[in-house]
Amino acid sequence: MQVQVTRDSDVGIITIDNPPVNALSPGIPEAIGEAVEQMERDAAVRAVVLIGAGRNFVAGADINELAKVAAGKSQRRPLLLELIRRMEDCSKPIVAAIQGNALGGGLELAMGAHYRVAAAGAQVGQPEVKLGIIPGAGGTQRLPRLAGVAKAVEMCAEGAVIKADEAVKLGIIDRLIEGGLLAGAVAFAREVVGNRAPKTRERNDKLGKLGTPQQNAAIFAAARENVRKKQRAPMAALAAIDAVEAATTLPFDESCQVEQKLFGQCLSSAPAGALMHAFLAERELAKVPGIPKDTPALPVQSVAVVGAGTMGGGIAMVFANAGIPVFIKDVDQAALDRGLSKVQNNYATSVKRGRFTQQFVDERLQLIKPTLNIGDFSAVDLVVEAVFEGMAFKKEVFAELDRVCKPGAILATNTSYLDIDEIASATRRPEAVLGLHFFSPANVMRLLEIVRAKATSKEVIATSMQLAKRIGKVGVLVGNCRGFVGNRMFSPYRREAQFLVEEGAEVQAVDQALYDFGMAMGPLSVADLAGLDIGWRMRKEFRHLQKPGVRQPLAEDRLCEVGRYGQKTGAGWYKYDQNRKAIPDPEVAPMVRKWAAEAGIAQRQISAPEIVDRCIYAMVNEGARILQEGIALRAGDIDMIYLNGYGFPNYRGGPMWYADTVGLKKVYARVSEFHQQLGELWEPAPLLKQLASEGRGFADFSREQAAIV
Ligand code: T1G
């Protein structure tokens, strides 16, 4: 039974028991409603406690179900809204007893009770906006009645959760319970027998006087300005503000209808579908065919990092921040000192910005142990190598690590594109070798590509997946190929951005089009940040592998030849001032025009939509190959890489989700068009062609693959 009814003498207890988080899945609101009816009828019951089983109260509506409604595959019935009203109308006092999370519909349910008590550490919030929707069961109406208009607007528009002690101060929670929550809640319920608090929907004292909208006008204006500034797709946040505003200007029933209407509009919007996909896809990552959740993981109590450069230092910070002691090694004292001073500077900045306290930083720095002696690594559980990219050198490092480290220690490389099987071949423990590909700055970026090589053992993969969580990263398991998933797809994206400029687009127009699409930065700005010389050097190194007759990037190589490497030399696609602020450089366009003329590249006007299609579909076409080759387990895994490591807008769900929403037929047609115009780099991926002809999407394909496994 997902909803249980018991009794402690004169107090009835309703327990919601729907693991893992007591989401309000179909059947649960109905069962709570029946339990309330039963309590109302039972003459022996004088008060009621509503509690969640396990660690949480209720994490809200079931997001799997909402996603179906958002996709038009299911109908929504406002059962929760009705249930909450019914609870408020109950003649006996109902006390919601909150432990863990009361979020979204969970908080709405609790606000339908007459009282709320909470265990220390509990938290409440209306995080719906993070899913592209607004509270849909009266949250925008009842929260301002408990917490006041300003706080309710903030909570509904920004989605942040708040801790129980703050919730007490705000009036959302009536009492903190020390000791056992259920016993405390039952005792509280006895105190209020015969003295039921007013229904939340009738508590109007914190709303200001109805009919005098000007008194809250400044709050709403400021909130709107704030979300427009902070959010690139503020539709849901603005709707949340509108709904709270309605609570202050209309009678409850009417303003509830406003909420319902806005909720429905948000739920059927593209951002809602994308954001719910992102929530669910992030949780799917842990599900790896053949590696069940209970696969034994190896203990990771100490770590070592080889290489104290920007990457190595950042990686050391990641482990230290998670409380894991970490050695950091470089070849000489000067390199080590440079690396450590960068780490110290990073921490100092975090203290200045209020992200960490000085004490936290001091403790973390204690955990970072610089060394020149690889012998210090003999007892560590994991080593992450972050030396410069060169196969011969990496193999030397791994051979040495293999000699020094204890049997069973995991040896990971942070390479961005080298073959991990070959690196593993330098050791006698290929089963313990894998890629842990952090993204720069490692202490900030959430993404971690976990690269599985041929021989990597299940235990090593399971350990790495769990470790990713522990160090606060989104770990995505990928296969071994050049550039893995992220960089392999980024390369055609960047290539097309460059080609577009060579064909006549303005540098700023390319960046602006992709920024407007939602990318955190335009591709040419990213190139300047990363350094144009990296690609230039790689192209020189691998020139012998280039197929004759296939178009190669030209402009960035030429920019490098004239000393424009990007931000690091003060100029690349843009000029940079002392603060590294990009300034459009009028010298660039004529240079590129000249190079293009020499290479016989025709010039033309290029529209913003074409810029977006060229760059994004180049990425998607490569993603389709990656998916078909099994380098990524699911389309959603690719999306998680792009959302967490490449600045892809979360409200578009990731490149593969975006392609599905456009429709693969359309995407395929456009890719085919580019293929005709631009040649073999645009050959449509076979999977894209197949799915387009079958009228299916990447998500459908991934679901079917999962079913086969
Ligand atoms: N629905 C369905 N499944 C959920 C869920 C939910 N609301 N919340 C969590 N899960 C699953 C999750 O997929 C995972 O599954 C497992 O629980 C553990 O989650 C009407 C419209 C509660 C803070 O946005 O923020 O209410 O992987 O890995 O780190 O107005 O989950 O085990 O199969 O995240 O301990 C609003 C979302 C919904 C809250 C726990 N609610 N959840 O974090 O574990 S909309 C939310 C969370 C709504 C109403 C509306 C977190 C958590 P699996 P986890 P965690």
PDB file of C-alpha atoms and ligand atoms in Angstrom, residues 20-21 23 55-56 59-64 66 80 101 103-106 108 126-128 131 133-137 263 279-280 283 287 293 469, ligand 1:
ATOM      1  CA  PRO A  20      12.380   6.570  -3.716  1.00  0.00           C
ATOM      2  CA  VAL A  21      11.077  10.079  -2.922  1.00  0.00           C
ATOM      3  CA  ALA A  23       6.493  11.454  -5.659  1.00  0.00           C
ATOM      4  CA  ARG A  55      14.016  10.065   4.037  1.00  0.00           C
ATOM      5  CA  ASN A  56      11.657  12.528   2.337  1.00  0.00           C
ATOM      6  CA  ALA A  59       9.420  15.442  -3.801  1.00  0.00           C
ATOM      7  CA  GLY A  60       6.452  16.694  -5.800  1.00  0.00           C
ATOM      8  CA  ALA A  61       4.458  15.541  -8.769  1.00  0.00           C
ATOM      9  CA  ASP A  62       5.912  12.562 -10.616  1.00  0.00           C
ATOM     10  CA  ILE A  63       8.212  14.081 -13.232  1.00  0.00           C
ATOM     11  CA  ASN A  64       7.987  10.959 -15.424  1.00  0.00           C
ATOM     12  CA  LEU A  66       4.540  15.247 -16.180  1.00  0.00           C
ATOM     13  CA  LEU A  80      -3.842  17.363  -6.447  1.00  0.00           C
ATOM     14  CA  ASN A 101      12.402  17.368   1.029  1.00  0.00           C
ATOM     15  CA  LEU A 103       9.254  20.184  -2.936  1.00  0.00           C
ATOM     16  CA  GLY A 104       6.835  21.312  -5.618  1.00  0.00           C
ATOM     17  CA  GLY A 105       3.589  19.401  -5.136  1.00  0.00           C
ATOM     18  CA  GLY A 106       5.069  18.191  -1.837  1.00  0.00           C
ATOM     19  CA  GLU A 108       1.737  22.414  -1.951  1.00  0.00           C
ATOM     20  CA  GLN A 126       8.798  25.355  -5.288  1.00  0.00           C
ATOM     21  CA  PRO A 127      11.481  24.300  -7.794  1.00  0.00           C
ATOM     22  CA  GLU A 128       9.037  23.862 -10.712  1.00  0.00           C
ATOM     23  CA  LEU A 131      11.549  22.229 -14.997  1.00  0.00           C
ATOM     24  CA  ILE A 133       6.792  25.069 -15.324  1.00  0.00           C
ATOM     25  CA  ILE A 134       5.181  26.773 -12.336  1.00  0.00           C
ATOM     26  CA  PRO A 135       3.532  25.293  -9.247  1.00  0.00           C
ATOM     27  CA  GLY A 136       0.337  23.704 -10.493  1.00  0.00           C
ATOM     28  CA  ALA A 137      -1.554  22.862  -7.322  1.00  0.00           C
ATOM     29  CA  PHE A 263       0.642  26.170 -15.638  1.00  0.00           C
ATOM     30  CA  PHE A 279      16.224  16.097 -15.108  1.00  0.00           C
ATOM     31  CA  LEU A 280      15.425  12.524 -16.073  1.00  0.00           C
ATOM     32  CA  ARG A 283      19.362  10.375 -13.379  1.00  0.00           C
ATOM     33  CA  LYS A 287      22.041   3.130 -15.288  1.00  0.00           C
ATOM     34  CA  LYS A 293      23.955  -0.341  -9.162  1.00  0.00           C
ATOM     35  CA  LYS A 469      28.807  11.857  -7.620  1.00  0.00           C
TER      36      LYS A 469
HETATM   37  N1  T1G B   1       9.244  12.573  -9.722  1.00  0.00           N
HETATM   38  C1  T1G B   1       9.712  11.369 -10.104  1.00  0.00           C
HETATM   39  N2  T1G B   1      10.902  10.889  -9.719  1.00  0.00           N
HETATM   40  C2  T1G B   1      11.630  11.657  -8.920  1.00  0.00           C
HETATM   41  C3  T1G B   1      11.212  12.927  -8.482  1.00  0.00           C
HETATM   42  C4  T1G B   1       9.945  13.372  -8.920  1.00  0.00           C
HETATM   43  N3  T1G B   1       9.445  14.553  -8.542  1.00  0.00           N
HETATM   44  N4  T1G B   1      12.170  13.445  -7.691  1.00  0.00           N
HETATM   45  C5  T1G B   1      13.154  12.539  -7.644  1.00  0.00           C
HETATM   46  N5  T1G B   1      12.839  11.455  -8.370  1.00  0.00           N
HETATM   47  C6  T1G B   1      13.618  10.217  -8.548  1.00  0.00           C
HETATM   48  C7  T1G B   1      14.854  10.443  -9.392  1.00  0.00           C
HETATM   49  O1  T1G B   1      14.541  10.340 -10.770  1.00  0.00           O
HETATM   50  C8  T1G B   1      15.744   9.313  -8.922  1.00  0.00           C
HETATM   51  O2  T1G B   1      15.298   8.136  -9.547  1.00  0.00           O
HETATM   52  C9  T1G B   1      15.398   9.215  -7.438  1.00  0.00           C
HETATM   53  O3  T1G B   1      14.124   9.842  -7.283  1.00  0.00           O
HETATM   54  C10 T1G B   1      16.380   9.912  -6.528  1.00  0.00           C
HETATM   55  O4  T1G B   1      16.549  11.249  -6.989  1.00  0.00           O
HETATM   56  C11 T1G B   1       2.049  19.876  -9.093  1.00  0.00           C
HETATM   57  C12 T1G B   1       4.085  20.371 -11.143  1.00  0.00           C
HETATM   58  C13 T1G B   1      14.118  15.146  -4.090  1.00  0.00           C
HETATM   59  C14 T1G B   1      16.109  16.655  -3.826  1.00  0.00           C
HETATM   60  O5  T1G B   1      11.442  19.322  -9.002  1.00  0.00           O
HETATM   61  O6  T1G B   1      15.098  17.767  -6.587  1.00  0.00           O
HETATM   62  O7  T1G B   1       5.552  19.057  -8.183  1.00  0.00           O
HETATM   63  O8  T1G B   1      17.444   7.417 -10.504  1.00  0.00           O
HETATM   64  O9  T1G B   1      18.987  11.102  -7.598  1.00  0.00           O
HETATM   65  O10 T1G B   1      20.048  13.634  -4.893  1.00  0.00           O
HETATM   66  O11 T1G B   1       3.173  21.894  -8.731  1.00  0.00           O
HETATM   67  O12 T1G B   1      15.405  14.306  -6.613  1.00  0.00           O
HETATM   68  O13 T1G B   1      16.538   6.316  -8.466  1.00  0.00           O
HETATM   69  O14 T1G B   1      15.411   5.994 -10.654  1.00  0.00           O
HETATM   70  O15 T1G B   1      17.795  13.329  -7.450  1.00  0.00           O
HETATM   71  O16 T1G B   1      18.688  12.495  -3.033  1.00  0.00           O
HETATM   72  C15 T1G B   1       8.765  19.375  -8.467  1.00  0.00           C
HETATM   73  C16 T1G B   1      12.845  17.027  -8.039  1.00  0.00           C
HETATM   74  C17 T1G B   1       8.032  18.454  -9.396  1.00  0.00           C
HETATM   75  C18 T1G B   1      11.958  17.857  -7.197  1.00  0.00           C
HETATM   76  C19 T1G B   1      16.396  14.155  -4.045  1.00  0.00           C
HETATM   77  N6  T1G B   1       9.737  18.661  -7.742  1.00  0.00           N
HETATM   78  N7  T1G B   1      13.699  16.171  -7.250  1.00  0.00           N
HETATM   79  O17 T1G B   1      17.712  14.282  -4.505  1.00  0.00           O
HETATM   80  O18 T1G B   1      18.253  11.931  -5.369  1.00  0.00           O
HETATM   81  S1  T1G B   1       6.828  19.303 -10.331  1.00  0.00           S
HETATM   82  C20 T1G B   1      11.048  18.674  -8.057  1.00  0.00           C
HETATM   83  C21 T1G B   1      14.809  16.578  -6.632  1.00  0.00           C
HETATM   84  C22 T1G B   1       5.528  19.511  -9.269  1.00  0.00           C
HETATM   85  C23 T1G B   1       3.351  20.540  -8.784  1.00  0.00           C
HETATM   86  C24 T1G B   1       4.393  20.274  -9.732  1.00  0.00           C
HETATM   87  C25 T1G B   1      15.685  15.552  -6.023  1.00  0.00           C
HETATM   88  C26 T1G B   1      15.563  15.400  -4.498  1.00  0.00           C
HETATM   89  P1  T1G B   1      16.223   6.885  -9.809  1.00  0.00           P
HETATM   90  P2  T1G B   1      17.974  11.956  -6.941  1.00  0.00           P
HETATM   91  P3  T1G B   1      18.758  13.083  -4.392  1.00  0.00           P
END
